[in-house]
Short mmCIF file of C-alpha atoms and ligand atoms in Angstrom, two decimals:
data_model
loop_
_atom_site.label_atom_id
_atom_site.label_comp_id
_atom_site.label_asym_id
_atom_site.label_seq_id
_atom_site.Cartn_x
_atom_site.Cartn_y
_atom_site.Cartn_z
CA MET A 1 25.58 27.15 -107.86
CA SER A 2 23.90 27.86 -104.54
CA ARG A 3 24.46 25.74 -101.47
CA TYR A 4 21.37 24.47 -99.69
CA ILE A 5 20.51 24.21 -96.02
CA PHE A 6 17.33 22.29 -95.25
CA VAL A 7 15.73 22.95 -91.89
CA THR A 8 13.38 20.30 -90.52
CA GLY A 9 11.80 19.96 -87.12
CA GLY A 10 10.96 17.09 -84.84
CA VAL A 11 9.31 16.05 -81.56
CA VAL A 12 6.74 18.85 -81.44
CA SER A 13 5.64 21.74 -83.62
CA SER A 14 6.16 25.43 -82.78
CA LEU A 15 9.81 25.06 -81.79
CA GLY A 16 10.70 28.10 -83.84
CA LYS A 17 12.02 26.59 -87.06
CA GLY A 18 11.36 29.85 -88.89
CA VAL A 19 13.43 31.86 -86.44
CA SER A 20 16.19 29.24 -86.47
CA ALA A 21 16.29 29.23 -90.26
CA ALA A 22 16.34 33.04 -90.33
CA SER A 23 19.13 33.05 -87.73
CA LEU A 24 21.28 30.74 -89.85
CA GLY A 25 20.74 33.20 -92.67
CA ALA A 26 21.88 36.05 -90.41
CA LEU A 27 25.10 34.19 -89.53
CA LEU A 28 25.84 33.64 -93.21
CA GLN A 29 25.09 37.25 -94.11
CA SER A 30 27.37 38.47 -91.33
CA ARG A 31 30.20 36.59 -93.09
CA GLY A 32 29.40 38.23 -96.41
CA TYR A 33 27.33 35.48 -98.02
CA SER A 34 24.08 36.20 -99.83
CA VAL A 35 21.06 34.22 -98.76
CA HIS A 36 17.63 33.33 -100.05
CA VAL A 37 14.94 31.57 -98.04
CA ARG A 38 12.05 29.30 -98.95
CA LYS A 39 9.30 27.70 -96.96
CA PHE A 40 7.59 24.43 -97.83
CA ASP A 41 4.38 23.63 -95.99
CA PRO A 42 3.15 20.08 -96.43
CA TYR A 43 -0.53 20.89 -95.73
CA LEU A 44 -3.08 20.63 -98.53
CA ASN A 45 -4.35 24.21 -98.71
CA VAL A 46 -3.24 25.59 -102.05
CA ASP A 47 -2.16 28.82 -100.36
CA PRO A 48 -2.56 30.16 -96.82
CA GLY A 49 -4.82 33.02 -97.95
CA THR A 50 -7.95 31.08 -97.09
CA MET A 51 -6.66 29.75 -93.77
CA SER A 52 -8.23 31.24 -90.68
CA PRO A 53 -6.02 33.73 -88.88
CA LEU A 54 -7.58 32.21 -85.78
CA GLN A 55 -5.62 29.03 -86.47
CA HIS A 56 -2.70 30.27 -88.40
CA GLY A 57 -1.92 33.75 -87.14
CA GLU A 58 -1.41 36.68 -89.43
CA VAL A 59 -1.57 36.43 -93.20
CA TYR A 60 1.67 37.95 -94.41
CA VAL A 61 1.68 39.60 -97.84
CA THR A 62 4.68 39.66 -100.17
CA ASN A 63 5.53 42.39 -102.68
CA ASP A 64 4.08 40.32 -105.49
CA GLY A 65 0.79 40.03 -103.66
CA PHE A 66 0.99 36.48 -102.37
CA GLU A 67 -0.75 35.75 -99.09
CA THR A 68 1.64 33.65 -97.08
CA ASP A 69 2.42 32.21 -93.74
CA LEU A 70 3.87 34.57 -91.15
CA ASP A 71 7.23 32.79 -91.20
CA LEU A 72 8.02 34.65 -94.41
CA GLY A 73 7.77 37.81 -92.34
CA TYR A 74 10.58 36.58 -90.09
CA TYR A 75 12.77 35.95 -93.10
CA GLU A 76 12.18 39.37 -94.59
CA ARG A 77 12.71 41.13 -91.24
CA PHE A 78 15.82 39.20 -90.21
CA LEU A 79 17.48 39.10 -93.59
CA GLY A 80 16.14 42.00 -95.63
CA VAL A 81 15.38 39.59 -98.48
CA LYS A 82 12.28 40.14 -100.59
CA LEU A 83 10.35 36.95 -101.07
CA SER A 84 7.69 36.06 -103.58
CA ARG A 85 5.00 33.50 -104.35
CA THR A 86 7.52 30.88 -105.39
CA ASP A 87 9.14 31.03 -101.96
CA SER A 88 6.10 29.84 -100.03
CA VAL A 89 4.95 26.53 -101.39
CA SER A 90 2.36 24.23 -99.87
CA GLY A 91 1.64 20.58 -100.50
CA GLY A 92 -1.70 21.64 -101.96
CA ARG A 93 0.05 23.82 -104.52
CA ILE A 94 2.38 20.98 -105.53
CA TYR A 95 -0.51 18.55 -106.05
CA TRP A 96 -2.51 21.25 -107.82
CA ASP A 97 0.37 21.80 -110.26
CA VAL A 98 0.86 18.08 -110.81
CA LEU A 99 -2.84 17.35 -111.33
CA ASN A 100 -3.23 20.30 -113.68
CA ALA A 101 -0.25 19.09 -115.68
CA GLU A 102 -1.82 15.63 -115.81
CA ARG A 103 -5.12 17.06 -117.11
CA HIS A 104 -3.17 19.09 -119.61
CA GLY A 105 -1.56 15.95 -120.97
CA ASP A 106 1.94 17.05 -119.99
CA TYR A 107 2.92 13.59 -118.75
CA LEU A 108 2.34 12.07 -122.20
CA GLY A 109 0.28 9.17 -120.97
CA ALA A 110 2.63 8.10 -118.19
CA THR A 111 1.25 6.82 -114.90
CA VAL A 112 1.45 9.83 -112.61
CA GLN A 113 3.04 8.89 -109.30
CA MET A 114 4.27 10.38 -106.04
CA ILE A 115 7.77 9.46 -107.18
CA PRO A 116 8.87 10.89 -109.57
CA HIS A 117 6.10 13.34 -110.49
CA VAL A 118 5.33 14.90 -107.12
CA THR A 119 8.94 14.75 -105.93
CA ASN A 120 10.14 16.32 -109.19
CA LYS A 121 7.68 19.16 -108.76
CA ILE A 122 8.92 19.78 -105.20
CA LYS A 123 12.54 19.66 -106.35
CA GLU A 124 11.72 22.11 -109.13
CA TYR A 125 10.52 24.65 -106.54
CA ILE A 126 13.52 23.98 -104.27
CA GLY A 127 15.97 24.41 -107.09
CA ARG A 128 14.60 27.56 -108.75
CA PRO A 129 17.69 29.69 -109.43
CA THR A 130 18.26 32.53 -106.97
CA ASN A 131 21.74 33.96 -107.65
CA THR A 132 22.54 33.71 -103.95
CA ASP A 133 25.35 31.81 -102.23
CA PHE A 134 22.89 29.98 -100.01
CA VAL A 135 19.28 28.89 -100.16
CA ILE A 136 17.75 27.99 -96.82
CA CYS A 137 14.64 25.82 -97.14
CA GLU A 138 12.40 25.30 -94.17
CA ILE A 139 10.18 22.24 -94.29
CA GLY A 140 7.05 22.94 -92.27
CA GLY A 141 5.46 20.47 -89.87
CA THR A 142 7.14 17.80 -87.81
CA VAL A 143 9.14 14.79 -88.94
CA GLY A 144 6.73 11.85 -88.95
CA ASP A 145 3.74 13.78 -90.29
CA ILE A 146 2.12 11.80 -93.08
CA GLU A 147 1.89 14.71 -95.50
CA GLY A 148 5.51 15.70 -94.83
CA THR A 149 6.98 12.36 -95.92
CA ILE A 150 7.02 13.23 -99.63
CA PHE A 151 8.89 16.47 -98.85
CA LEU A 152 11.56 14.56 -96.91
CA GLU A 153 11.88 12.14 -99.81
CA SER A 154 12.29 15.11 -102.15
CA ILE A 155 15.06 16.75 -100.14
CA ARG A 156 16.83 13.40 -99.83
CA GLN A 157 16.74 13.08 -103.61
CA PHE A 158 17.73 16.70 -104.07
CA ALA A 159 20.89 16.16 -101.99
CA ASN A 160 21.67 13.13 -104.09
CA ASP A 161 21.11 15.05 -107.33
CA VAL A 162 23.25 18.09 -106.53
CA GLY A 163 25.79 16.25 -104.39
CA ARG A 164 25.84 15.81 -100.65
CA LYS A 165 28.61 18.43 -100.33
CA SER A 166 26.27 21.16 -101.54
CA VAL A 167 23.58 20.33 -99.00
CA MET A 168 23.36 20.53 -95.24
CA PHE A 169 20.55 19.07 -93.15
CA ALA A 170 19.73 21.01 -90.00
CA HIS A 171 17.21 19.53 -87.60
CA LEU A 172 15.47 21.31 -84.74
CA THR A 173 14.31 19.22 -81.78
CA LEU A 174 13.33 19.52 -78.17
CA ALA A 175 14.99 18.36 -74.96
CA PRO A 176 12.24 18.56 -72.35
CA TYR A 177 13.22 19.29 -68.76
CA LEU A 178 11.81 17.02 -66.10
CA GLU A 179 11.26 19.04 -62.96
CA GLN A 180 11.03 16.03 -60.63
CA SER A 181 14.36 14.52 -61.59
CA GLY A 182 16.00 17.79 -62.59
CA GLU A 183 17.02 16.23 -65.89
CA LEU A 184 17.03 17.25 -69.53
CA LYS A 185 15.75 14.30 -71.52
CA THR A 186 17.50 13.51 -74.79
CA LYS A 187 15.38 10.55 -75.90
CA PRO A 188 12.82 12.54 -77.94
CA THR A 189 15.73 14.03 -79.91
CA GLN A 190 17.20 10.60 -80.53
CA MET A 191 13.83 9.32 -81.74
CA SER A 192 13.31 12.29 -84.01
CA VAL A 193 16.73 11.99 -85.62
CA ARG A 194 16.15 8.28 -86.12
CA ARG A 195 12.81 9.03 -87.75
CA LEU A 196 14.56 11.42 -90.11
CA LEU A 197 17.11 8.72 -90.88
CA GLU A 198 14.26 6.41 -91.92
CA SER A 199 13.75 8.87 -94.78
CA GLY A 200 17.42 8.52 -95.67
CA ILE A 201 18.39 11.88 -94.19
CA GLN A 202 21.28 12.12 -91.76
CA ALA A 203 21.11 15.36 -89.79
CA ASP A 204 24.38 17.28 -90.06
CA ILE A 205 23.64 19.71 -87.26
CA LEU A 206 21.08 19.65 -84.47
CA PHE A 207 19.46 22.60 -82.78
CA VAL A 208 18.09 21.33 -79.51
CA ARG A 209 15.49 23.60 -77.97
CA SER A 210 16.01 23.63 -74.24
CA PRO A 211 15.48 25.84 -71.19
CA ARG A 212 19.21 25.78 -70.42
CA MET A 213 22.49 25.15 -72.21
CA LEU A 214 23.17 21.46 -72.84
CA THR A 215 26.16 20.16 -70.90
CA ASP A 216 29.10 18.63 -72.74
CA GLU A 217 28.02 15.18 -71.53
CA GLU A 218 24.56 15.71 -72.95
CA ARG A 219 25.95 16.82 -76.28
CA VAL A 220 28.29 13.83 -76.45
CA LYS A 221 25.41 11.52 -75.66
CA ILE A 222 23.14 13.08 -78.30
CA GLY A 223 25.97 13.05 -80.83
CA MET A 224 26.65 9.37 -80.19
CA PHE A 225 23.02 8.30 -80.55
CA CYS A 226 22.36 10.61 -83.48
CA ASN A 227 25.45 9.80 -85.47
CA LEU A 228 27.10 13.22 -85.59
CA PRO A 229 29.97 15.00 -83.80
CA ALA A 230 29.08 16.38 -80.37
CA ALA A 231 30.33 19.76 -81.61
CA ASN A 232 27.40 19.84 -84.05
CA VAL A 233 24.85 19.56 -81.27
CA ILE A 234 23.78 23.14 -80.60
CA THR A 235 21.55 24.41 -77.82
CA SER A 236 18.64 26.47 -79.05
CA MET A 237 18.06 28.17 -75.74
CA ASN A 238 14.71 29.60 -74.78
CA VAL A 239 15.13 33.37 -74.99
CA ASP A 240 12.81 36.26 -74.24
CA ASN A 241 13.32 37.88 -77.63
CA ILE A 242 13.79 36.19 -81.00
CA TYR A 243 16.53 38.57 -82.11
CA LYS A 244 18.81 36.97 -79.51
CA ILE A 245 18.79 33.64 -81.35
CA PRO A 246 21.43 34.58 -83.95
CA LEU A 247 23.69 35.54 -81.04
CA VAL A 248 22.95 32.29 -79.20
CA TYR A 249 23.99 30.38 -82.33
CA ASP A 250 26.98 32.58 -83.04
CA SER A 251 28.35 32.05 -79.54
CA GLN A 252 28.27 28.30 -80.22
CA HIS A 253 30.29 28.73 -83.44
CA VAL A 254 27.50 27.61 -85.73
CA PHE A 255 29.02 29.42 -88.69
CA ASP A 256 32.26 27.44 -88.28
CA ILE A 257 30.29 24.20 -88.42
CA ILE A 258 28.52 25.31 -91.59
CA ALA A 259 31.79 26.50 -93.12
CA ALA A 260 33.50 23.18 -92.29
CA HIS A 261 30.60 21.25 -93.80
CA PHE A 262 30.73 23.13 -97.09
CA GLY A 263 34.51 23.47 -97.14
CA LEU A 264 34.41 27.25 -96.84
CA PRO A 265 37.03 29.41 -95.11
CA ASP A 266 36.09 30.10 -91.54
CA VAL A 267 35.97 33.88 -91.44
CA ALA A 268 35.01 36.06 -88.50
CA GLY A 269 31.67 37.82 -88.61
CA TYR A 270 30.24 40.75 -86.78
CA MET A 271 26.79 40.41 -85.35
CA ALA A 272 26.69 44.11 -84.48
CA LYS A 273 23.12 44.57 -85.69
CA PHE A 274 21.88 41.93 -83.28
CA THR A 275 24.12 42.96 -80.39
CA LYS A 276 22.62 46.43 -80.66
CA ILE A 277 19.15 44.95 -80.17
CA GLU A 278 20.36 42.89 -77.22
CA LYS A 279 21.73 46.06 -75.59
CA TYR A 280 18.50 47.92 -76.28
CA LEU A 281 16.50 45.14 -74.62
CA ALA A 282 18.61 45.31 -71.48
CA ALA A 283 18.61 49.11 -71.26
CA ASP A 284 16.54 50.98 -68.74
CA LEU A 285 14.50 53.25 -71.04
CA PRO A 286 11.29 55.21 -70.79
CA THR A 287 8.11 53.42 -71.82
CA CYS A 288 5.74 54.57 -74.53
CA THR A 289 2.26 53.04 -74.37
CA ILE A 290 0.36 52.53 -77.59
CA GLY A 291 -3.31 51.64 -77.50
CA VAL A 292 -4.00 49.22 -80.33
CA VAL A 293 -7.74 49.18 -80.98
CA GLY A 294 -8.37 45.79 -82.53
CA LYS A 295 -10.34 42.60 -82.34
CA TYR A 296 -8.07 39.64 -83.00
CA PHE A 297 -6.33 39.67 -79.64
CA ASP A 298 -7.36 36.20 -78.54
CA VAL A 299 -5.13 34.77 -81.26
CA SER A 300 -1.47 35.14 -80.50
CA ASP A 301 0.34 36.17 -83.68
CA ALA A 302 -2.71 37.70 -85.41
CA TYR A 303 -0.95 41.11 -85.27
CA LYS A 304 2.56 39.70 -85.60
CA SER A 305 4.02 42.17 -88.09
CA LEU A 306 2.30 45.08 -86.39
CA ASN A 307 3.74 44.18 -82.99
CA GLU A 308 7.12 43.77 -84.62
CA ALA A 309 6.95 47.16 -86.35
CA LEU A 310 6.09 48.88 -83.06
CA PHE A 311 8.98 47.09 -81.37
CA HIS A 312 11.35 48.13 -84.18
CA ALA A 313 10.24 51.76 -83.89
CA GLY A 314 10.94 51.58 -80.16
CA ILE A 315 14.53 50.56 -80.91
CA GLN A 316 14.90 53.52 -83.26
CA ASN A 317 13.50 55.93 -80.67
CA ASN A 318 15.22 54.50 -77.58
CA VAL A 319 11.97 53.79 -75.77
CA HIS A 320 10.32 50.56 -74.78
CA VAL A 321 6.99 50.33 -76.54
CA LYS A 322 4.22 48.82 -74.49
CA ILE A 323 1.14 47.68 -76.37
CA LYS A 324 -2.17 48.17 -74.65
CA LYS A 325 -4.71 45.89 -76.32
CA ILE A 326 -7.99 47.74 -76.55
CA ASN A 327 -10.96 45.61 -77.53
CA ALA A 328 -12.78 47.55 -80.25
CA GLU A 329 -16.03 45.71 -79.51
CA LYS A 330 -16.15 47.10 -75.99
CA PHE A 331 -14.42 50.41 -76.65
CA SER A 332 -14.82 53.12 -74.04
CA PRO A 333 -12.99 56.47 -74.11
CA ASP A 334 -11.57 55.55 -70.70
CA ASP A 335 -9.48 52.91 -72.46
CA CYS A 336 -7.42 55.73 -73.95
CA LYS A 337 -6.76 57.64 -70.73
CA ASP A 338 -3.31 56.18 -70.14
CA VAL A 339 -1.99 55.80 -73.69
CA ASP A 340 0.60 57.94 -75.48
CA GLY A 341 -0.65 57.06 -78.94
CA ILE A 342 -3.56 55.30 -80.61
CA LEU A 343 -3.18 52.86 -83.46
CA ILE A 344 -6.02 51.29 -85.42
CA PRO A 345 -4.83 48.26 -87.38
CA GLY A 346 -6.35 46.49 -90.36
CA GLY A 347 -9.45 44.38 -90.04
CA PHE A 348 -12.37 42.86 -91.86
CA GLY A 349 -16.10 42.79 -91.14
CA THR A 350 -18.51 44.84 -89.09
CA ARG A 351 -17.59 43.53 -85.66
CA GLY A 352 -15.86 46.25 -83.64
CA VAL A 353 -16.09 48.94 -86.30
CA ASP A 354 -18.10 51.36 -84.14
CA GLY A 355 -15.43 51.18 -81.44
CA LYS A 356 -12.72 51.87 -83.99
CA ILE A 357 -14.59 54.89 -85.34
CA ALA A 358 -15.01 56.18 -81.79
CA ALA A 359 -11.31 55.63 -81.07
CA ALA A 360 -10.28 57.58 -84.19
CA GLY A 361 -12.57 60.40 -83.04
CA TYR A 362 -11.08 60.32 -79.56
CA ALA A 363 -7.54 60.59 -80.93
CA ARG A 364 -8.57 63.44 -83.23
CA GLU A 365 -10.41 65.45 -80.57
CA HIS A 366 -7.83 64.92 -77.82
CA ASN A 367 -4.82 65.60 -80.04
CA ILE A 368 -3.34 62.16 -79.29
CA PRO A 369 -0.80 60.86 -81.82
CA PHE A 370 -2.70 58.59 -84.17
CA MET A 371 -1.78 56.08 -86.81
CA GLY A 372 -4.29 54.19 -88.96
CA ILE A 373 -3.55 51.14 -91.04
CA CYS A 374 -5.86 50.07 -93.86
CA LEU A 375 -9.22 49.74 -92.06
CA GLY A 376 -7.70 52.23 -89.60
CA MET A 377 -7.49 54.80 -92.41
CA GLN A 378 -11.01 54.00 -93.59
CA VAL A 379 -12.54 54.50 -90.14
CA SER A 380 -10.63 57.73 -89.58
CA VAL A 381 -12.10 59.09 -92.83
CA ILE A 382 -15.61 57.89 -91.90
CA GLU A 383 -15.31 59.53 -88.47
CA PHE A 384 -14.07 62.78 -89.98
CA MET A 385 -16.84 62.84 -92.58
CA ARG A 386 -19.49 62.26 -89.94
CA ASN A 387 -18.29 64.54 -87.19
CA VAL A 388 -16.36 67.27 -88.96
CA CYS A 389 -17.80 67.44 -92.47
CA GLY A 390 -21.32 66.82 -91.23
CA VAL A 391 -22.14 63.80 -93.41
CA ARG A 392 -23.91 61.96 -90.60
CA ASP A 393 -24.52 58.71 -92.48
CA ALA A 394 -20.98 58.37 -93.87
CA ASN A 395 -19.83 54.75 -93.79
CA SER A 396 -18.13 52.02 -95.78
CA SER A 397 -20.25 49.87 -98.05
CA GLU A 398 -18.54 46.99 -96.26
CA PHE A 399 -20.58 47.80 -93.15
CA SER A 400 -23.83 49.30 -94.35
CA GLU A 401 -25.98 49.22 -97.46
CA LYS A 402 -27.90 52.36 -96.57
CA CYS A 403 -25.24 55.01 -96.09
CA THR A 404 -23.19 57.61 -97.89
CA PRO A 405 -20.42 55.25 -98.97
CA VAL A 406 -17.28 57.33 -98.47
CA VAL A 407 -15.46 53.99 -98.53
CA GLY A 408 -16.51 51.52 -101.19
CA ILE A 409 -15.47 49.20 -103.97
CA MET A 410 -13.93 51.24 -106.75
CA SER A 411 -14.21 48.76 -109.57
CA ASP A 412 -13.63 51.34 -112.30
CA CYS A 413 -10.20 52.23 -110.94
CA ASP A 414 -6.94 50.58 -111.72
CA THR A 415 -6.87 48.63 -108.47
CA GLY A 416 -6.21 45.23 -109.89
CA ASN A 417 -9.38 44.72 -107.93
CA MET A 418 -11.49 42.84 -110.45
CA GLY A 419 -14.93 43.37 -109.00
CA GLY A 420 -14.38 43.01 -105.32
CA THR A 421 -11.45 40.71 -104.80
CA LEU A 422 -8.60 41.88 -102.62
CA ARG A 423 -6.07 44.43 -103.77
CA LEU A 424 -2.90 42.58 -102.83
CA GLY A 425 0.81 43.32 -102.80
CA ALA A 426 3.00 46.33 -103.47
CA TYR A 427 1.55 49.41 -105.16
CA PRO A 428 3.22 52.76 -105.77
CA CYS A 429 1.99 55.85 -103.99
CA GLU A 430 2.73 59.47 -104.81
CA ILE A 431 3.15 61.72 -101.80
CA LYS A 432 1.96 65.31 -101.69
CA SER A 433 4.74 67.82 -101.42
CA GLY A 434 4.99 69.63 -98.10
CA SER A 435 2.97 66.95 -96.28
CA LEU A 436 3.79 65.14 -93.05
CA ALA A 437 3.99 61.95 -95.13
CA GLU A 438 6.72 63.50 -97.26
CA LYS A 439 8.63 64.59 -94.18
CA ILE A 440 8.36 61.10 -92.69
CA TYR A 441 9.41 59.18 -95.77
CA GLY A 442 11.88 61.75 -97.02
CA THR A 443 10.71 61.07 -100.57
CA SER A 444 7.62 61.52 -102.69
CA HIS A 445 7.47 58.09 -104.35
CA ILE A 446 6.89 55.11 -102.12
CA SER A 447 5.77 51.54 -102.52
CA GLU A 448 3.77 49.79 -99.83
CA ARG A 449 1.89 46.51 -99.59
CA HIS A 450 -1.86 46.23 -99.65
CA ARG A 451 -4.48 43.71 -98.58
CA HIS A 452 -7.97 45.13 -98.77
CA ARG A 453 -11.07 45.27 -100.89
CA TYR A 454 -12.48 48.75 -100.22
CA GLU A 455 -11.09 52.21 -100.98
CA VAL A 456 -11.77 55.74 -99.77
CA ASP A 457 -13.78 57.43 -102.54
CA ILE A 458 -11.69 60.16 -104.17
CA LYS A 459 -14.79 62.23 -104.87
CA TYR A 460 -14.80 63.38 -101.23
CA LYS A 461 -11.29 64.83 -101.48
CA ASP A 462 -12.36 68.46 -101.68
CA LEU A 463 -14.87 68.15 -98.86
CA LEU A 464 -12.32 66.46 -96.59
CA GLU A 465 -9.60 68.97 -97.43
CA LYS A 466 -11.92 71.93 -96.93
CA HIS A 467 -12.42 70.74 -93.36
CA GLY A 468 -8.78 69.99 -92.64
CA MET A 469 -8.11 66.34 -93.55
CA VAL A 470 -5.56 66.19 -96.34
CA ILE A 471 -5.16 63.34 -98.78
CA SER A 472 -1.39 63.21 -98.72
CA GLY A 473 -0.82 60.04 -100.73
CA LEU A 474 -2.44 58.98 -103.99
CA SER A 475 -2.15 56.17 -106.49
CA PRO A 476 -0.15 57.41 -109.52
CA ASP A 477 -3.36 57.70 -111.58
CA GLY A 478 -4.75 60.01 -108.89
CA LYS A 479 -7.82 57.87 -108.34
CA LEU A 480 -7.14 56.13 -105.06
CA PRO A 481 -6.41 57.88 -101.77
CA GLU A 482 -3.47 56.03 -100.21
CA MET A 483 -2.67 58.30 -97.24
CA ILE A 484 -4.50 60.90 -95.18
CA GLU A 485 -3.37 63.30 -92.49
CA ILE A 486 -4.68 66.19 -90.38
CA PRO A 487 -2.05 68.98 -90.46
CA SER A 488 -3.56 70.87 -87.50
CA HIS A 489 -3.24 67.79 -85.28
CA LYS A 490 -0.10 66.89 -83.30
CA PHE A 491 0.33 63.70 -85.34
CA PHE A 492 -2.53 62.13 -87.26
CA ILE A 493 -1.69 59.95 -90.22
CA ALA A 494 -3.06 56.85 -91.87
CA GLY A 495 -2.34 54.68 -94.89
CA GLN A 496 -4.53 52.42 -96.99
CA PHE A 497 -1.60 49.97 -97.05
CA HIS A 498 0.14 47.84 -94.43
CA PRO A 499 3.48 49.48 -93.66
CA GLU A 500 4.15 46.86 -90.96
CA PHE A 501 5.04 44.29 -93.63
CA GLN A 502 8.14 46.25 -94.59
CA SER A 503 9.50 47.11 -91.18
CA ASN A 504 12.71 45.57 -89.87
CA PRO A 505 14.48 45.76 -86.51
CA PHE A 506 17.58 47.45 -87.86
CA THR A 507 16.05 50.58 -89.39
CA GLY A 508 12.39 50.42 -88.40
CA HIS A 509 9.77 51.77 -90.80
CA PRO A 510 9.49 55.55 -91.41
CA MET A 511 5.80 55.74 -90.52
CA PHE A 512 6.13 53.72 -87.31
CA ASN A 513 9.34 55.50 -86.34
CA ALA A 514 7.63 58.88 -86.68
CA PHE A 515 4.53 57.70 -84.84
CA ILE A 516 6.54 56.42 -81.86
CA ALA A 517 8.65 59.59 -81.91
CA ALA A 518 5.46 61.67 -81.69
CA ALA A 519 3.93 59.44 -79.02
CA SER A 520 7.02 59.49 -76.84
CA LYS A 521 7.28 63.28 -76.93
CA LYS A 522 5.72 64.42 -73.69
N1 LIG N 1 -11.94 45.52 -94.55
C1 LIG N 1 -11.28 46.57 -95.23
C2 LIG N 1 -11.19 46.31 -96.72
O1 LIG N 1 -11.38 45.21 -97.16
C3 LIG N 1 -9.91 46.80 -94.66
C4 LIG N 1 -8.99 45.62 -94.82
C5 LIG N 1 -7.74 45.74 -94.00
O2 LIG N 1 -7.70 46.49 -93.04
N2 LIG N 1 -6.73 44.97 -94.32
O3 LIG N 1 -10.94 47.21 -97.47
#
């Protein structure tokens, strides 16, 4: 049976529970344990797909096509695990399931109640078998939130059901620093732990977010008030890069505390993968500037996985990647004067499209390394059709009704696209032999994740290829262009999918690695 670590948070939101949970996973993996991760979000949306990226940051897509919260991206990147729709569960989904079961008569006439019906449903999701040594469950929100209470009750019961020895409660809090008195204040942490205790949950380990290391006196004090050994009070130091967190925890012997809790041998682990990143961050390396032509820049985290993938490719290429945010709505060719590469990310809606088309044209004409993602591939095809193939009114039916729709909804293809809904999740792609794509991936069968509604129309293949844009990746049935490239260009490649969702800091992603390699070649 798996062991469970529940990660809750208190005092304020945005303390980095996702990164803390992922870091615990990294410590366990470094000692040879297998790990699975799950996220429970108490809010009432049935899934995050409909939540505004303006509020919630990027929508992350799993292999099985579930639109989730960006925390799942941290888990996949840190731990290399592949998560699915049962690993991202919201309060809305729980109630939806329970109410549907009630309508279906599954409760055989019983009065349907928060306890046991809702709690049982939550416990069912928590306890889904995983075949891993550990399951780390993050509970979203902050202790004390009304909608979170039923989740706390469920994890309390879960620990009781499986036995307290198989469960560890980790709690992340904040110790604010008061400038005037030069003091770290521990009271909010005490209050938060007490609040958790009101739900019958005694924290076994505390991660206290703080601008500096807690002193021994502070840890003793917190331990005393919070009913746990001072040794289990860990500083979650503010760091400039999230990949330092596993090292911050490792240096405070967090694995030993976990091992002692579960009665496991305390073995040494090697955090070499993370130390390598730490060294890279400190190294004095050349900079490679990538112009990202987008429109969601006012929301931090809207391009989370993209920024990550560029960072990862920098590690692989021994350069520091600097992102220049270029506002597509105000695009001017001058914006590209000082960049080493141009990247057009995914996007929806007409706003900014003209700027993106112009940017793709600029990269093509000036032989600047170019990478297009999803909408970025669509605009590069539209630009090429207009300015090279001479189809002046080429466009996507997403942006214009009166145009030659070189990008449109291909409802007769096997897109899983049932009349205009999104094509979501992993799809196979066959790569053309001898292409740049084949060289980059080192294989001719790949699988990448999608999130889009429109497709480049295959009927323009011959026209595009006659003028020098090659369709280098296709769906296995040959109907959907998945990748394009321009062989005469220094580096010009785009994919209909989102490669950024599968990048990780330890190997990078082939497409991003090759793009940064091309952009950093002077
Ligand atoms: N808006 C485009 C589509 O729906 C591209 C989407 C994207 O870039 N993710 O096809």
